[in-house]
Short mmCIF file of C-alpha atoms and ligand atoms in Angstrom, two decimals:
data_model
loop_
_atom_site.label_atom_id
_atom_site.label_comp_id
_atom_site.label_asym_id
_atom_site.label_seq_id
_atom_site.Cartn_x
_atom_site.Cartn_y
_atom_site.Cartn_z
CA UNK A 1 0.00 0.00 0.00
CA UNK A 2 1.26 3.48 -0.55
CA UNK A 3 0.79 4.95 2.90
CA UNK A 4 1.16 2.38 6.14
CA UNK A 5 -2.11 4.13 7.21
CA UNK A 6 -3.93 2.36 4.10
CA UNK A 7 -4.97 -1.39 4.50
CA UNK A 8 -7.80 -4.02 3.14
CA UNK A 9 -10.03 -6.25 6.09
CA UNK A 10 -11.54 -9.16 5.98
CA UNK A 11 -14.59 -8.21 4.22
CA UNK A 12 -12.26 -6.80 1.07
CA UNK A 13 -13.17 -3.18 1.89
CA UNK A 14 -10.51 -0.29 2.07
CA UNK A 15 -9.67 0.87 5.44
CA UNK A 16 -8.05 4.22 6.30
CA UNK A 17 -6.38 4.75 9.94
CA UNK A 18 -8.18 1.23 10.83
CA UNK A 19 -11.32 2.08 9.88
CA UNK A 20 -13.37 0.18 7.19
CA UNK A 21 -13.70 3.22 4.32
CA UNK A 22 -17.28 1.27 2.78
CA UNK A 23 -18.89 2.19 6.60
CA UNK A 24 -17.43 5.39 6.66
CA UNK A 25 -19.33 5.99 3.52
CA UNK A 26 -22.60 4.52 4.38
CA UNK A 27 -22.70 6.72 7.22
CA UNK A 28 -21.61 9.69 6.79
CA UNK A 29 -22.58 9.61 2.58
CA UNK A 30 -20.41 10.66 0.25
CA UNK A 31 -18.36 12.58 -0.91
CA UNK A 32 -16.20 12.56 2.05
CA UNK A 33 -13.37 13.78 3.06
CA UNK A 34 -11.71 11.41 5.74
CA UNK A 35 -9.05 12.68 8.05
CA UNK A 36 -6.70 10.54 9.97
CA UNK A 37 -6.05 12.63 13.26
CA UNK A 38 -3.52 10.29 14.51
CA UNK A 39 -0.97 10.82 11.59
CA UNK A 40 -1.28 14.50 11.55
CA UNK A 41 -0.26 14.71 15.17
CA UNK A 42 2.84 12.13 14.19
CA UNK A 43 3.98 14.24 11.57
CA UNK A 44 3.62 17.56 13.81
CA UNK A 45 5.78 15.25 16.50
CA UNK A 46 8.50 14.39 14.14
CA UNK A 47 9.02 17.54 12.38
CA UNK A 48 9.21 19.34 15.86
CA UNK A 49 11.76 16.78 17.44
CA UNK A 50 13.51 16.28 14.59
CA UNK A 51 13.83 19.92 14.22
CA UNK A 52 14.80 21.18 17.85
CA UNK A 53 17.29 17.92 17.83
CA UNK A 54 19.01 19.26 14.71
CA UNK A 55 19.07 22.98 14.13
CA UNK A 56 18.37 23.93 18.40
CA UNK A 57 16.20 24.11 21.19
CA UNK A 58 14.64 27.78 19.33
CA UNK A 59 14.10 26.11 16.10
CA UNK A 60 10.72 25.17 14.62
CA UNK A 61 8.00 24.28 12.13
CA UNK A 62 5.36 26.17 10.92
CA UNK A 63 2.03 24.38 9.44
CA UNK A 64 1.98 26.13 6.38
CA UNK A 65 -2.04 25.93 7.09
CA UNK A 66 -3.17 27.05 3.59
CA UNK A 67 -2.79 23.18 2.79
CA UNK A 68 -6.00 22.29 5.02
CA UNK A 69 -7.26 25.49 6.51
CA UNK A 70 -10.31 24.77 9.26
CA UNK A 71 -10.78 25.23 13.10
CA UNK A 72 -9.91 21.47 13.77
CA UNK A 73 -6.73 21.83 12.23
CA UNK A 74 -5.59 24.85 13.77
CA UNK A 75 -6.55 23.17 17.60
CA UNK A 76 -4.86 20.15 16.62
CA UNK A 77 -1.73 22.76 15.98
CA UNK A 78 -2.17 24.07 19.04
CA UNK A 79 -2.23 21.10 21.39
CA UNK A 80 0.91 19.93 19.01
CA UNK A 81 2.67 23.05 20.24
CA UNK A 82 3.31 24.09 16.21
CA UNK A 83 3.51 27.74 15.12
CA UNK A 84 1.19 28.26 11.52
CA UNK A 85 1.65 30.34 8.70
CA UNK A 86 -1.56 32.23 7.77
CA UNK A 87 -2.09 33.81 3.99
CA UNK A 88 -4.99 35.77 4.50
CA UNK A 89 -7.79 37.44 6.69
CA UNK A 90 -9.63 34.82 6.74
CA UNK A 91 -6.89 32.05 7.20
CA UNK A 92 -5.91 34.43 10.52
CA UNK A 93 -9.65 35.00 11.62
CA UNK A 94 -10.40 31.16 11.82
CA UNK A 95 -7.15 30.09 13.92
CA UNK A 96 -8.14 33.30 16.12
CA UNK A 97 -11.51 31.47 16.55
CA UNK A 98 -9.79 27.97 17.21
CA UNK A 99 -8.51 29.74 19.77
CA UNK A 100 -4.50 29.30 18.60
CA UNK A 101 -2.51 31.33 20.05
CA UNK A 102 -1.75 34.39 17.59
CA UNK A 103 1.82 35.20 18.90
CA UNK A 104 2.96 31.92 17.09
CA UNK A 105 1.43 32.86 13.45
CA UNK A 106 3.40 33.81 10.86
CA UNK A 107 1.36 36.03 7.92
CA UNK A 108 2.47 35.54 4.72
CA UNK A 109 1.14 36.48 1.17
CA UNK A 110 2.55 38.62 -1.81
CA UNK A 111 -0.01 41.16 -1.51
CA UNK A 112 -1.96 42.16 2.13
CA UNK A 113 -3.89 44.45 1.85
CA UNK A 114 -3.65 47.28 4.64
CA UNK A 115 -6.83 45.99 5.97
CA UNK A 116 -5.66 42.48 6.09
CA UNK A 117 -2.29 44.09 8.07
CA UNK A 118 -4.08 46.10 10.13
CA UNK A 119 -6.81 42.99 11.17
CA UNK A 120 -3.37 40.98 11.60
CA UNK A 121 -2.59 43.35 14.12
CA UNK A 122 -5.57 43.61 16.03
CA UNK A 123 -5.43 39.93 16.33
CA UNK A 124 -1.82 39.89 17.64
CA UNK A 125 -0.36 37.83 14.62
CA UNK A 126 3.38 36.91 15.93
CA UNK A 127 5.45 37.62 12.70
CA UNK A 128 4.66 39.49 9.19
CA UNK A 129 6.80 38.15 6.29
CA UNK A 130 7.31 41.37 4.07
CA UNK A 131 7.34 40.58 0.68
CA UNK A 132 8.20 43.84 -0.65
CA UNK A 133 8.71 47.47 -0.66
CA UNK A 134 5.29 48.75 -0.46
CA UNK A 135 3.96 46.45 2.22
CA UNK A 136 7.06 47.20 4.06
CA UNK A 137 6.06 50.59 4.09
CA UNK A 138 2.26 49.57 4.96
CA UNK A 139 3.36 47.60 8.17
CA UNK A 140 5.35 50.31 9.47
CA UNK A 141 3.11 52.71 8.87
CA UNK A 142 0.26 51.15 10.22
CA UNK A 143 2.03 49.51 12.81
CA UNK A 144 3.26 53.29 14.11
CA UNK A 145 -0.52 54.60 14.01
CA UNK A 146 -0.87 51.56 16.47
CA UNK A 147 1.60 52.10 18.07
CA UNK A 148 3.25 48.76 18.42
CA UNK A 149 6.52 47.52 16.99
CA UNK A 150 5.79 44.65 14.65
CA UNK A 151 8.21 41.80 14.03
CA UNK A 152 8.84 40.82 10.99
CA UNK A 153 10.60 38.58 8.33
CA UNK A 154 11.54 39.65 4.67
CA UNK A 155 10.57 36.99 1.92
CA UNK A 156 13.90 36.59 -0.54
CA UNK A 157 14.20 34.62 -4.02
CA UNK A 158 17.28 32.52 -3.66
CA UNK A 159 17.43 32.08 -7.40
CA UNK A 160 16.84 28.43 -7.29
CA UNK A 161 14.78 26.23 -9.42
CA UNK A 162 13.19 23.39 -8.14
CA UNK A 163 12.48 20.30 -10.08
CA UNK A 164 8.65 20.51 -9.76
CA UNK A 165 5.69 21.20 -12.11
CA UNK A 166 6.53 25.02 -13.02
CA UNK A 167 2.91 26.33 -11.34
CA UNK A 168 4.58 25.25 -7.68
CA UNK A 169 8.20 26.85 -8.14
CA UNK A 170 8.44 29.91 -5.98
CA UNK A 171 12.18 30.40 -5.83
CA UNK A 172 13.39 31.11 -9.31
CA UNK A 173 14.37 35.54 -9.91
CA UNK A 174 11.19 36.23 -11.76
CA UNK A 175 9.14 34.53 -9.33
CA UNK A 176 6.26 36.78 -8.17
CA UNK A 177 7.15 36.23 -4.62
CA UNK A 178 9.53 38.24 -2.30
CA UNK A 179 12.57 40.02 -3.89
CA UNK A 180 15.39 38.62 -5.66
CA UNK A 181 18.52 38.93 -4.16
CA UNK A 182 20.24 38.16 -7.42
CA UNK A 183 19.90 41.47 -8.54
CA UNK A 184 20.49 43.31 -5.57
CA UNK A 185 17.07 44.64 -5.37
CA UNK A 186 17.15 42.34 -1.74
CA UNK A 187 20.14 44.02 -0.61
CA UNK A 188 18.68 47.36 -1.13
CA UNK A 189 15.32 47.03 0.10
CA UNK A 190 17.10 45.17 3.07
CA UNK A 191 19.08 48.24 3.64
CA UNK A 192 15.33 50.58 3.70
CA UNK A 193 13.74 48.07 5.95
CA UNK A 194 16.16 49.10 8.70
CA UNK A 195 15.40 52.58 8.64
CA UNK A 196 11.66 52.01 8.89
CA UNK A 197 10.14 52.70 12.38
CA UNK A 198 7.93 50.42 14.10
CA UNK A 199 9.18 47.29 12.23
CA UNK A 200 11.56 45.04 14.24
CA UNK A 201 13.65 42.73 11.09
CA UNK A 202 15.09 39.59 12.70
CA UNK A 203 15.70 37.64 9.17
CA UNK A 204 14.70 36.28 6.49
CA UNK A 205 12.40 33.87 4.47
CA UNK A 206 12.68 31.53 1.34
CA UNK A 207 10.38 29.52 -0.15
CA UNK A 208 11.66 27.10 -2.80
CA UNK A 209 8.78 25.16 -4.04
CA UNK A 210 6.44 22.25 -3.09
CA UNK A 211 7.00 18.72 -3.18
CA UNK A 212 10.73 18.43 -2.52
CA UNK A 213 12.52 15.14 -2.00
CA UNK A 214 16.07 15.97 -2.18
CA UNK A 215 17.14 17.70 1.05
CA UNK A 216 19.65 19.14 -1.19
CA UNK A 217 17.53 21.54 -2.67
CA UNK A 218 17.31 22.95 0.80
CA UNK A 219 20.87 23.34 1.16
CA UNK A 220 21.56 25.29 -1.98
CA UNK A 221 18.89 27.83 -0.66
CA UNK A 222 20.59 27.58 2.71
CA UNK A 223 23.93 27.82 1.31
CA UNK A 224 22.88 31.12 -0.52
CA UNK A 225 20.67 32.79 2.91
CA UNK A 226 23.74 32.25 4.95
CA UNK A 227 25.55 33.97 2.38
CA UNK A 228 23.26 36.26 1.74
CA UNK A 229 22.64 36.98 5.86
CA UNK A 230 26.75 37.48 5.42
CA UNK A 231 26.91 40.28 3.31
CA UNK A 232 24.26 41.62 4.73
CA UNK A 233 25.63 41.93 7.97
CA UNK A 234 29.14 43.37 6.61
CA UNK A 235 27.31 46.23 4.65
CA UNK A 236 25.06 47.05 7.08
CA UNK A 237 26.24 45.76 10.62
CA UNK A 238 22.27 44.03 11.34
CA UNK A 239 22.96 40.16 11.81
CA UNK A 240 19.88 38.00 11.04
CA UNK A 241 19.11 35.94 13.99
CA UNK A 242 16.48 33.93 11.83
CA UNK A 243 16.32 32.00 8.67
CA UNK A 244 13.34 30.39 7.39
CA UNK A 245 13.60 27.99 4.71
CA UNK A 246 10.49 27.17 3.39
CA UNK A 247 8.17 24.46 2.78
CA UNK A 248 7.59 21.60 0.23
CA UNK A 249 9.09 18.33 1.72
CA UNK A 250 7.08 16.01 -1.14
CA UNK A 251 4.73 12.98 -0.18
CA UNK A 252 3.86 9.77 -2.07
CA UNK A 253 1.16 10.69 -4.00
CA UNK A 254 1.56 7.74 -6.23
CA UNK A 255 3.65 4.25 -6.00
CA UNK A 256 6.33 5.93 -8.42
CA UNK A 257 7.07 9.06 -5.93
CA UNK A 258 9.99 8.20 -3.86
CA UNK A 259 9.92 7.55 -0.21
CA UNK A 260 11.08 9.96 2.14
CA UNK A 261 12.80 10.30 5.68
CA UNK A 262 11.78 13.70 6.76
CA UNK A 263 14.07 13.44 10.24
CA UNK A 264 16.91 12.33 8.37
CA UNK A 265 16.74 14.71 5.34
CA UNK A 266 16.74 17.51 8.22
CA UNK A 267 19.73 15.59 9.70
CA UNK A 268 21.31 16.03 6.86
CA UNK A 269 20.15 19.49 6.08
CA UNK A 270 21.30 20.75 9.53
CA UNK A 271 24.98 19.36 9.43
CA UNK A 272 25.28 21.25 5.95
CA UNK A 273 24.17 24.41 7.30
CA UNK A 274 26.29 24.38 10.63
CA UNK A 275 28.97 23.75 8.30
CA UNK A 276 27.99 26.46 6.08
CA UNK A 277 27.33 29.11 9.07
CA UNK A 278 30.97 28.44 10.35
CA UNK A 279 32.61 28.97 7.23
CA UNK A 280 30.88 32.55 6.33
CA UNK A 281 31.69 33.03 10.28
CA UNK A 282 27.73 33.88 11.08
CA UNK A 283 26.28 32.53 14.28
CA UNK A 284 24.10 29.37 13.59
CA UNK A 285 20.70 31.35 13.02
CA UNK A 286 17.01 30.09 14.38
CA UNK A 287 16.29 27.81 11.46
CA UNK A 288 12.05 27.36 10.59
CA UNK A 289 10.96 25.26 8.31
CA UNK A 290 7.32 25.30 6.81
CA UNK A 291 5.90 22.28 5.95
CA UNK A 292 1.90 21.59 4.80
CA UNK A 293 1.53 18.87 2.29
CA UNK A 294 3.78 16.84 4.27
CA UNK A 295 1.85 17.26 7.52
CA UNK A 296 -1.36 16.60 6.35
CA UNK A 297 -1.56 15.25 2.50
CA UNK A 298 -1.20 11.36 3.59
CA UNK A 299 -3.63 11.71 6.80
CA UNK A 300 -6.51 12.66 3.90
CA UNK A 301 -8.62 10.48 2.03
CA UNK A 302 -11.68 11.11 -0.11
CA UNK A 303 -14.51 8.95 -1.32
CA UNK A 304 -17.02 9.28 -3.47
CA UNK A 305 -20.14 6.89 -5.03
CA UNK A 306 -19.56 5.70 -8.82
CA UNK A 307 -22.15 6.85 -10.63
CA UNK A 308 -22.11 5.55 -14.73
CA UNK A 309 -19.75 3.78 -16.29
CA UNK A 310 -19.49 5.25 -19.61
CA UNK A 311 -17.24 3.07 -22.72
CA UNK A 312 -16.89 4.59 -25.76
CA UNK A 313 -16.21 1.97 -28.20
CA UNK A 314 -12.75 1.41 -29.56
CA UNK A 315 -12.10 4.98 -27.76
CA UNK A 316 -11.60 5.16 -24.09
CA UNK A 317 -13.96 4.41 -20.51
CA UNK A 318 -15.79 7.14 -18.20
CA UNK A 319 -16.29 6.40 -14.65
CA UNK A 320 -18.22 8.87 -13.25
CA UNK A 321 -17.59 10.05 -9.39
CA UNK A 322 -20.33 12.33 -7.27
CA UNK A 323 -17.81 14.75 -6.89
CA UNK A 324 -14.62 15.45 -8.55
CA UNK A 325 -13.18 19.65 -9.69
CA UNK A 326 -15.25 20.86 -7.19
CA UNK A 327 -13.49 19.19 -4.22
CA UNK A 328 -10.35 18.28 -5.65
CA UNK A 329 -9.08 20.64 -8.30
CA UNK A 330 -5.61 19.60 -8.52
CA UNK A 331 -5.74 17.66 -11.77
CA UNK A 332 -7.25 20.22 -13.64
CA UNK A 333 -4.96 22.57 -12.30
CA UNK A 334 -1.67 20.83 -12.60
CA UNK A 335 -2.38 17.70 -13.91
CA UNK A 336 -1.63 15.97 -10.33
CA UNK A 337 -1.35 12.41 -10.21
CA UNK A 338 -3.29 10.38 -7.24
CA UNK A 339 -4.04 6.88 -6.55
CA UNK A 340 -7.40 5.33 -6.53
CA UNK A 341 -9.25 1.96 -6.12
CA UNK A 342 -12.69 0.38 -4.93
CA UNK A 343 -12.97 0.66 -2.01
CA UNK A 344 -15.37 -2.15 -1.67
CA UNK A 345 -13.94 -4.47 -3.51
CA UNK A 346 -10.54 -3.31 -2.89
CA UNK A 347 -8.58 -6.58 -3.23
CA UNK A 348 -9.67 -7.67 -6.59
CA UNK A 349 -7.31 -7.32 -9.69
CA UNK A 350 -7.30 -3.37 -10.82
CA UNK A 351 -7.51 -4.43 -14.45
CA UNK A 352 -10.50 -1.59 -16.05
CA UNK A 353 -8.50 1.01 -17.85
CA UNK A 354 -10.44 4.54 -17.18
CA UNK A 355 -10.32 7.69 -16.86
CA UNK A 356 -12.09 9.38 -13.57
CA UNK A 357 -14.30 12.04 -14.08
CA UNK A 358 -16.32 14.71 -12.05
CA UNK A 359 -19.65 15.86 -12.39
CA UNK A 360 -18.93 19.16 -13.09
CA UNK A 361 -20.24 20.77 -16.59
CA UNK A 362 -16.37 20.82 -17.74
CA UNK A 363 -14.77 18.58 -19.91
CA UNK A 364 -11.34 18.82 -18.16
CA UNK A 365 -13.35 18.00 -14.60
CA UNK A 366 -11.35 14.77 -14.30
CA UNK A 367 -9.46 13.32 -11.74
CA UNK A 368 -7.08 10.84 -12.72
CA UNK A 369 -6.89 9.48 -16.52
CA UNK A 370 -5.85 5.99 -17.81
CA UNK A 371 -6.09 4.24 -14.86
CA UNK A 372 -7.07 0.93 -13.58
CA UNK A 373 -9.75 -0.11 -11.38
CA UNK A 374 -11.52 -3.36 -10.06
CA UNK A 375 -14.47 -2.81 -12.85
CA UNK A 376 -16.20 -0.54 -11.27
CA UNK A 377 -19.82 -0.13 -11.16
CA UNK A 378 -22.79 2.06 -10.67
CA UNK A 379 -22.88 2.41 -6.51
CA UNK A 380 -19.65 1.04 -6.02
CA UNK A 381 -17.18 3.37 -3.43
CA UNK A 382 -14.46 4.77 -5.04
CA UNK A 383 -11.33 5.84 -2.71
CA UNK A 384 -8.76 8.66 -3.98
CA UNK A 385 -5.88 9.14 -1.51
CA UNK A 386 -3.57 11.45 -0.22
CA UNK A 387 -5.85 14.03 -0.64
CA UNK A 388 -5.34 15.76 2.69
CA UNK A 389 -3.47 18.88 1.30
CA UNK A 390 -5.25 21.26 -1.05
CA UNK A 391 -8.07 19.38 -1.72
CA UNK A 392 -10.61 21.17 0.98
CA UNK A 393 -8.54 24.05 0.78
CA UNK A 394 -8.76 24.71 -2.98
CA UNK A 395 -12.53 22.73 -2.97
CA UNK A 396 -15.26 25.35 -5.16
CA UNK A 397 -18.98 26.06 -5.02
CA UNK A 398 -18.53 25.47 -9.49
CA UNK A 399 -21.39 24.21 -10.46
CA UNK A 400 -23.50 25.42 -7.38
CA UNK A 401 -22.40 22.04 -5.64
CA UNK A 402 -22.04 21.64 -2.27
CA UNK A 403 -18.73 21.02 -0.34
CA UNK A 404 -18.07 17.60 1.22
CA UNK A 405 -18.02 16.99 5.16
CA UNK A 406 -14.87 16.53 6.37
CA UNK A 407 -14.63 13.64 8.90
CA UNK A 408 -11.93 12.68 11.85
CA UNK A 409 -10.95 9.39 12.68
CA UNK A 410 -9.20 9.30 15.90
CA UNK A 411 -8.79 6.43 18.76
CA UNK A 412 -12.38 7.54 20.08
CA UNK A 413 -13.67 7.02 16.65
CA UNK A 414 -15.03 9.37 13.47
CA UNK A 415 -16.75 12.17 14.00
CA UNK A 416 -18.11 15.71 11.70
CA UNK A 417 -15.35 18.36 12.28
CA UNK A 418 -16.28 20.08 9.23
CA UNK A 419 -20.13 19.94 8.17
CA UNK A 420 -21.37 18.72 4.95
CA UNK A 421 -22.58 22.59 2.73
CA UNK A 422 -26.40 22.30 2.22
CA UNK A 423 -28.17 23.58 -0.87
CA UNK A 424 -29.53 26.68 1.46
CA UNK A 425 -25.72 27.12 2.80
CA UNK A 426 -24.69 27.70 -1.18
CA UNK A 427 -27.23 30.34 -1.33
CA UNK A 428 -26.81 31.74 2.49
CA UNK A 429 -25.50 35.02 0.41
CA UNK A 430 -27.61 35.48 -2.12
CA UNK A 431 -29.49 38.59 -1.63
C1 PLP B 1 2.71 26.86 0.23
C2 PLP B 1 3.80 27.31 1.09
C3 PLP B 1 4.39 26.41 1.98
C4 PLP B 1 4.01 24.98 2.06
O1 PLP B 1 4.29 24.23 0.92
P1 PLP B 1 3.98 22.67 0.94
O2 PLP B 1 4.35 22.18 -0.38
O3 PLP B 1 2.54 22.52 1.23
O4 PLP B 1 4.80 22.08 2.05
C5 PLP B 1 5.38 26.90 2.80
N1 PLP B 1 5.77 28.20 2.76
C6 PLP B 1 5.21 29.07 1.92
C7 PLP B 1 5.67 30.47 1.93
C8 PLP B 1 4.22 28.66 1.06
O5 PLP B 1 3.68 29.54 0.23
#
């Protein structure tokens, strides 16, 4: 099985976190977003030891929480003892309402809007991460009319290209994000952020990409931050007590996609960097990392109900799911790959070549192509996994449809932590 989470019972039925997926179904309807609590809180665990054991007692993750953005999440964060990175108003609102506490939020984004800053403020978000001139400028300015001193992180392109799908690199120089330091645009807007009032800098932020295997790629962008925090602190005296290096350790979406040792890779990662900080002579800086595929993307499952089984002859098969674009976007977006099978029948031969398809009015409303299933008919369950990360978070009203329930499985059972959208929920707006 792809994930050690994912098993088949005695009955020939999926089951997810121990729990047999067909019943999960039956009860709670479909489609369904499952969530296994238990590996979430595992993944928080080893991303936190292996972090403080590696880079210092100060270090940390952040749950980069626009993966899977909801109250649960952010309480499960908080009882983990994880700081979060927030994108938004809304993102910041909700953990405020989970009741996380604000001082360990990090607010991110390429373009807040002064309200946005200002709401951050009022809700005592820990950290900005300044992404360029003009927000720098908003933040201290509405930080002074506050009259507070707001800490705060600048967001840097390394330069760096990531071997990902192109829509998911953020590092390269013309990436829209944060300011390149290639060109010595960082370097001078570095220079202006320290004569701002009412903005505390205490380092900086990269952000490579998403769905990194090779702790390598985190060393390069290391490599070039340490440098980086170097000449920085020779042209202008400040020393950087803080360097953030992204997100985007990758997860097995599919049996191809390589396994990973996240505790090890950071092993690794760390001894490069110590190495690294002693030869540019710069004190070993508070290293945070941002993970949110990798905390959350395996612990996810979704199921929907087959509906037809469509062959065109001599041309291809349609298996048609109850849900599809609306709550999982990501092949029509990027063409991501995921891994499917009956659920109730999940230990006969996948031999049905198919393509999976939403019910959206959209041809490209599809969610895996040229595939193979256990023959699949009309009623059957169909499982897609590792859908955890930006599935919920990127799920649509297209269509007018509904979005799914989201549904914990923990060692006191499943329960609703998200509820299923009603038809009069859609329209709760419309005027
Ligand atoms: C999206 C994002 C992350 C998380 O990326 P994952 O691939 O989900 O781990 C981390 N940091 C920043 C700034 C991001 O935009």
């Amino acid at each position: 099985m792809l994930h050690t989470n994912l098993g088949i019972n005695d009955n020939g039925n999926l089951t997810f976190a121990g729990f047999d997926t067909v019943k999960l179904a039956k009860e709670y309807q479909t489609p369904l977003y499952v969530l296994d609590e238990n590996r979430i809180r595992e993944k928080c665990r080893t991303y936190i030891n292996a972090m403080k054991k590696h880079f210092g007692e100060k270090s940390q993750p952040l749950y980069a929480s626009k993966a899977l953005s909801f109250k649960y999440i952010y309480r499960i964060m908080k009882e983990e003892g994880m700081s979060v990175d927030v994108v938004s108003g809304s993102e910041i609102y909700t953990a405020k309402e989970a009741g996380f506490p604000m001082e360990n939020t990090y607010f991110h984004g390429n373009n807040k809007t002064d309200f946005e800053i200002a709401f951050a403020m009022d809700c005592g978000v820990g950290h900005f991460v300044a992404d360029c001139r003009e927000e720098l400028d908003a933040i201290s300015q509405i930080a002074g009319e506050k009259g507070i001193t707001q800490k705060i992180l600048m967001r840097l392109t390394p330069g760096i290209d990531t071997h990902t799908y192109e829509a998911v690199q953020t590092g390269q120089v013309d990436s829209k994000f944060g300011t390149a330091i290639e060109t010595g645009q960082a370097l001078e807007l570095t220079k202006y952020a320290l004569t701002l009032p009412n903005i505390e800098l205490e380092g900086f932020h990269c952000h490579i990409g998403s769905q990194v295997f090779d702790g390598q790629t985190f060393c390069d962008s290391a490599d070039i931050m340490l440098d980086y925090i170097n000449t920085v602190r020779k042209e202008t005296g400040f020393l950087a007590t803080v360097l953030n290096l992204g997100g985007g350790y990758g997860v097995r979406y599919v049996e191809s996609d390589p396994y990973l040792d996240i505790e090890e890779s950071i092993a690794a990662v760390a001894t490069h960097i110590k190495a690294k900080a002693e030869e540019f002579n710069v004190p070993m800086p508070t290293i945070l990392m941002e993970p949110g595929r990798s905390i959350v993307a395996d612990a996810g499952l979704t199921l929907y109900t087959v509906g037809s089984v469509k062959t065109i002859t001599g041309y291809k098969s349609y298996v048609s799911i109850d849900g599809g674009m609306t709550d999982n976007p990501r092949y029509a977006l990027y063409g991501s790959q995921y891994t499917s099978c009956i659920a109730n029948r999940a230990n006969e031969v996948a031999d049905f070549e198919c393509t999976i398809a939403g019910r959206c009015c959209e041809s490209g409303d599809l969610i895996a192509e040229n595939v193979k299933l256990a023959k699949p008919e009309r009623g059957d369950i169909l499982a897609v996994m590792v859908t955890g990360a930006y599935n919920y978070a990127m799920a649509s009203n297209y269509n007018r449809v509904p979005r799914p329930a989201i549904v914990a499985l923990n060692k006191e059972g499943s329960k609703v932590v998200l509820k299923r959208e009603t038809y009069a929920d859609v329209a709760m707006n419309d005027m």
